[in-house]
Every structure is written in C-alpha cells, then in structure tokens.
Coordinates of C-alpha atoms in Angstrom, one line a residue:
X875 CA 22.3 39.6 38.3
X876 CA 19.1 39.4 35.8
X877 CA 16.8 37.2 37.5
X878 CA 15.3 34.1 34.9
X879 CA 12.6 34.5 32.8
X880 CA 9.7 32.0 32.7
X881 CA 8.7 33.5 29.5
X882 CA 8.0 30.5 27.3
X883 CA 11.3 30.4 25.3
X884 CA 10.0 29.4 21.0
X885 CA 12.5 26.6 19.7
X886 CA 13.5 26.8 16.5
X887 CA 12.4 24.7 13.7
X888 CA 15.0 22.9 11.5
X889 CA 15.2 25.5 8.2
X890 CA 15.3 22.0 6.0
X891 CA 11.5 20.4 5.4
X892 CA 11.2 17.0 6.9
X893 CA 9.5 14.5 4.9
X894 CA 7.9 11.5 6.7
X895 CA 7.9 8.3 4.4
X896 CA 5.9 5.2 5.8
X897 CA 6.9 1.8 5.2
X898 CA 4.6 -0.9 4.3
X899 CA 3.2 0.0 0.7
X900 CA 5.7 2.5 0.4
X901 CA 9.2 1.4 0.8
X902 CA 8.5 -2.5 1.3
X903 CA 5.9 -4.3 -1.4
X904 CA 4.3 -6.0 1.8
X905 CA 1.2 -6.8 0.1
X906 CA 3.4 -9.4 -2.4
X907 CA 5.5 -10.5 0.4
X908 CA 2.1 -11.4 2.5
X909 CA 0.2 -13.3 -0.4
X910 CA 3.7 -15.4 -1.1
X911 CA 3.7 -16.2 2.7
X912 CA -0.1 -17.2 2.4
X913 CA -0.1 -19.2 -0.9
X914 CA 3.0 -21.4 0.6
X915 CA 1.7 -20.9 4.1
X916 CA -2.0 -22.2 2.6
X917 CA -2.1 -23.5 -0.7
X918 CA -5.3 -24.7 -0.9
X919 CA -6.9 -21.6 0.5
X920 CA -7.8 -18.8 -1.4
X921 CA -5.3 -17.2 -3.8
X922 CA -4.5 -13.5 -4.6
X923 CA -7.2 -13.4 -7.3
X924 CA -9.5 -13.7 -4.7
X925 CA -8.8 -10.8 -2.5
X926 CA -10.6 -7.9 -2.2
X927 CA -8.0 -5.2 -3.7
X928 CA -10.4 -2.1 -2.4
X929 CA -9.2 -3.1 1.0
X930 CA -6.4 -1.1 3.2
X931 CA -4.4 -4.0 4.6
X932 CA -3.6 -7.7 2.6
X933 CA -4.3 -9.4 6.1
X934 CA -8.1 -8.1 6.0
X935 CA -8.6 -8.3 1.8
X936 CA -9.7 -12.2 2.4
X937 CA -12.8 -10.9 4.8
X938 CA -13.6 -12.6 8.1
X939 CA -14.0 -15.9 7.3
X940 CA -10.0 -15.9 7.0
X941 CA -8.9 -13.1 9.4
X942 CA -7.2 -15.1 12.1
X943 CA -5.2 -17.0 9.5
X944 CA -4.2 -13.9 8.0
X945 CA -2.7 -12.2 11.0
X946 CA -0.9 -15.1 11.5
X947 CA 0.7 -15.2 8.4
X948 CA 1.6 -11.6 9.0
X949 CA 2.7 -11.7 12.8
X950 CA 5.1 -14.6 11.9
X951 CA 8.6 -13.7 13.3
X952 CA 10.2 -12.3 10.9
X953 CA 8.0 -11.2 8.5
X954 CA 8.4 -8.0 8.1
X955 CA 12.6 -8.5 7.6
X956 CA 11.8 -9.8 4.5
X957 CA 10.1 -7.8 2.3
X958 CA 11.0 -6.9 -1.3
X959 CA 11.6 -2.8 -2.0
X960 CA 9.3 -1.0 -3.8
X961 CA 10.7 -0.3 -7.4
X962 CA 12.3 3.1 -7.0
X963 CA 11.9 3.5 -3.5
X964 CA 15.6 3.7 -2.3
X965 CA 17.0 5.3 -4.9
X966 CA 14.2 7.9 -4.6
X967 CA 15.3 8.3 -0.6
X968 CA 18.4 9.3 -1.3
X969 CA 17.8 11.2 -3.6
X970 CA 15.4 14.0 -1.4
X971 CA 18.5 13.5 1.1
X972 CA 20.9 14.6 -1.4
X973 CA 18.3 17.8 -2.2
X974 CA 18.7 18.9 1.4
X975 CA 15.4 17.2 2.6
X976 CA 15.5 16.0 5.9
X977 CA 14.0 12.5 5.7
X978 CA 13.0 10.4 8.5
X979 CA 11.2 6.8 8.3
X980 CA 7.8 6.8 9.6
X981 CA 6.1 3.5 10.3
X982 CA 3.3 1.8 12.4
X983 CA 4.2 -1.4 13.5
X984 CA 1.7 -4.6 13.8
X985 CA 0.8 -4.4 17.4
X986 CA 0.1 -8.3 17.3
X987 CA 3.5 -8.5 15.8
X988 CA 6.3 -9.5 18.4
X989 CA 9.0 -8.7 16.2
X990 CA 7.7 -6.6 13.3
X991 CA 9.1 -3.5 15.6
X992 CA 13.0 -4.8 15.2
X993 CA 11.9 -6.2 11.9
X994 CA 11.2 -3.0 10.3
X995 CA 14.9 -1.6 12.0
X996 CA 16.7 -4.1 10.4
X997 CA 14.8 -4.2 6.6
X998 CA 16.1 -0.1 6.9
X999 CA 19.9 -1.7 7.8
X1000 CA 20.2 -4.0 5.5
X1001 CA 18.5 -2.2 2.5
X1002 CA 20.1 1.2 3.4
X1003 CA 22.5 1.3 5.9
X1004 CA 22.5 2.0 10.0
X1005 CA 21.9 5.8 9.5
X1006 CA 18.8 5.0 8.2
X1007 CA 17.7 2.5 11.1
X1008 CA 18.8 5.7 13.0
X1009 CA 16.2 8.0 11.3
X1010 CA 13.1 5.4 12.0
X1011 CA 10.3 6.8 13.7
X1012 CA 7.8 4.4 15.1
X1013 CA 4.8 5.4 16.1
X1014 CA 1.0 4.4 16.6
X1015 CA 0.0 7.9 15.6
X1016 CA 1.7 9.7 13.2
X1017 CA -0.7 13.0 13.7
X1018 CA 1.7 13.5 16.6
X1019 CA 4.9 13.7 14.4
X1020 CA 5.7 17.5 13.6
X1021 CA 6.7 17.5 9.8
X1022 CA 6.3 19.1 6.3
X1023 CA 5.2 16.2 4.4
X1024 CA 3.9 12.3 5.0
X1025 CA 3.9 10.1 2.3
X1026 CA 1.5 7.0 2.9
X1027 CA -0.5 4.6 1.4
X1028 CA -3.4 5.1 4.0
X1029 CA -6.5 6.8 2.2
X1030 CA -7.3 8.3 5.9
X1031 CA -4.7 8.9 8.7
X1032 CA -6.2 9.5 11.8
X1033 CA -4.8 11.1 15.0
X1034 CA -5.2 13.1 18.7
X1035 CA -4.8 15.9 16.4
X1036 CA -4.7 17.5 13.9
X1037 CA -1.5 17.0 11.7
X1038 CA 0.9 19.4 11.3
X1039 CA 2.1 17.3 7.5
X1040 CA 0.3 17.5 4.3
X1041 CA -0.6 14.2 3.5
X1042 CA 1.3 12.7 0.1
X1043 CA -1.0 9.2 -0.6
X1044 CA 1.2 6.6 -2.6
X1045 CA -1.1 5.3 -4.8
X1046 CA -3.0 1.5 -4.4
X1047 CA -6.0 0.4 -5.7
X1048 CA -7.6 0.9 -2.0
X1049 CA -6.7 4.0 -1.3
X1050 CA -8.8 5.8 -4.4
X1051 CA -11.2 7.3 -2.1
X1052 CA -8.6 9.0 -0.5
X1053 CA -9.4 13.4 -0.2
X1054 CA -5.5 14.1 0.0
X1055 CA -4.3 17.0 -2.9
X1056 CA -1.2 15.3 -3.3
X1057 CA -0.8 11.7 -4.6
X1058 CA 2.4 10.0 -5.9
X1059 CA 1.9 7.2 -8.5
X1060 CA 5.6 6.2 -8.8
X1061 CA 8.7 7.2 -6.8
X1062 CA 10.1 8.5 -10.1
X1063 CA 7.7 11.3 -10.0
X1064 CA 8.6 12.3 -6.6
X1065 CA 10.3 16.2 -7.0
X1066 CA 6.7 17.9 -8.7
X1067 CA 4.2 16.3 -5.9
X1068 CA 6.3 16.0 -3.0
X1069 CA 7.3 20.4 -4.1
X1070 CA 3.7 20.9 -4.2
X1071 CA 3.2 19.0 -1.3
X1072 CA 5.8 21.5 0.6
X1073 CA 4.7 24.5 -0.5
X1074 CA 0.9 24.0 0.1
X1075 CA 2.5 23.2 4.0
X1076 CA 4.3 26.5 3.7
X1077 CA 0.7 28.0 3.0
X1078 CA -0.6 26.7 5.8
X1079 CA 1.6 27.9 8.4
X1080 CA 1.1 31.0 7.3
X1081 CA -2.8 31.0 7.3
X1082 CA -3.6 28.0 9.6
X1083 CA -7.3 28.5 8.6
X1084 CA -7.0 27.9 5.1
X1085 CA -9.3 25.1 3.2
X1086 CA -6.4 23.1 1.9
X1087 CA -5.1 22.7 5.8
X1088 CA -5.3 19.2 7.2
X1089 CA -8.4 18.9 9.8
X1090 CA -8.2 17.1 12.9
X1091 CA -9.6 13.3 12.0
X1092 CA -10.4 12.1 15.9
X1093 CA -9.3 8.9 16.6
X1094 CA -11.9 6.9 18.9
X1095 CA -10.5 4.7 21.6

C-alpha cells in the first residue's frame, strides 16, 4: 500500500474571476441616508452644506466638534437596513453574474454598530434576494480576501498583507487622491474598467514583481 504523502497538496483556484464589491458608497448611497438621519435626527445642527466632502466617512465630514453625535446617528439600530441603492448598482451585479463572474459582497461593518452586521445581510435580502445574503463577506480586512478584483470607495485599503485584488475605486469626491489604475465613475461603465482591472491581475500573477502589483499597506494596531 503507497504510504501518504505530506507533500503540500496546491488547491485549485476557481477558473471564474471573483470580483469583491463593498457596500457602503458602492451598493448603498449611505452618505444620503446618514445626512437625512442627521438633519431629522438634529435640525438645528449643521446641514450637508457644511460637511467636509474631502472626507472618507459622512460620520467624520462634520470634524470633532460633532463626532460623538455622528456615530450615533450612524450606530442607531437599524441603520444600515435602510439605505437607498446606488443608481445602477443591482442591475450592474447581475449583470457581471450573468458574464460568468463570480461575485461576492465585501463589506466592513461599523464595529460600534450592534446591528449594522445583520443590517447589511438583510439590505442584500431584501434588495436582491437570499443568495446574495449568502455571498456576503464580512470582514475587518479585506487584504485577507483572495480575489481578482475589489471595487471600493476607500482611496487607501490597508491590510496584514499585501492584497492579492486590484483595487477598482468607485468614485467620490474624497477619494481623488486615491493611486488605484482602475476607477469606476458609474456602474454603467463597469465591463471596460472592471476588464482592465482583470487583466492587469492576470499580469500580476504571472510576474508578482511587476510595478502595477498591489504593495503591502501595513496596518498599525
């Protein structure tokens, strides 16, 4: 009888690309769904106009002055159930499903949030079905996801290590600084950036070292 081999045995990749699509900014408008909470929440505070749109994140765009407030508004129960699509955004899903991409939900939840976790699985239920509940990644570091592509509003993702995605930014008004190649200004435009995208991450696993590979970004803790 052939004795076992401890050999480290390769497992094969899926042959389909897997894109990575974030949530907030991306699929759900969170940033109008947090200043409509606010302005009813506070309407004699500051208003929308008075945010600072370079900002990553409508909780911190009203500086420090309002910061507790603001994560309150966002951490209410429930929050994150009810936020508005981005125009396109679900059609444009299915779509890169029904081109043989495998797509999977990627999404960082609000740590200070006690429900934006089941939140986020049932916005994905009720706005496109339970299979996509059932493709939800939720992670605090999406570095450690193995895909093609990630498409996210985030100028800078960081991560343990490096990732193995090319980064697709969605484009916002604070994300302009961003160093990403690829960047998608409308999910109608989707098929050129997200096939550049793909074949730049093709590239790259077959010369790791090359200059348009993503570089490990540490993450302090």
């Amino acid at each position: 009888m052939p004795r076992p081999s401890h050999q480290r045995q390769e497992v094969p990749l899926p042959q389909a690309p897997i894109i990575l699509v974030d949530m907030d900014g991306v699929l759900c408008n969170t940033d109008e769904a947090f200043w409509d909470a606010w302005e009813a929440t506070y309407p004699a505070g500051p208003t929308r106009s008075d945010r600072d749109p370079a900002i990553f994140g409508s909780e911190r765009q009203l500086g420090a002055h309002w910061a507790a407030q603001a994560l309150e508004v966002i951490c209410s129960d429930g929050f994150f159930r009810s936020i508005p699509p981005v125009p396109g955004a679900l059609s444009a899903l299915g779509e890169m499903a029904a081109a043989g991409l495998q797509v999977w939900v990627c999404s960082t939840p609000q740590p200070a949030s006690r429900t934006c976790a089941s939140d986020k699985l049932a916005w994905l239920r009720a706005h496109l079905g339970d299979g996509w509940a059932e493709r939800a990644i939720l992670t605090a570091d999406k570095g450690l996801v193995i895909a093609d592509v990630l498409i996210d509003d985030k100028p800078f993702i960081t991560s343990v290590t490096a990732p193995r995605w090319q980064h697709v930014v969605f484009d916002a008004s604070y994300n302009q600084r961003s160093t990403s190649s690829f960047r998608l200004h409308e999910w109608t435009a989707w098929r050129p950036v997200v096939s550049a995208a793909l074949a730049a991450a093709r590239g790259c696993r077959a010369a790791p070292a090359a200059a348009s590979c993503p570089a490990p970004v540490t993450r302090h803790w």
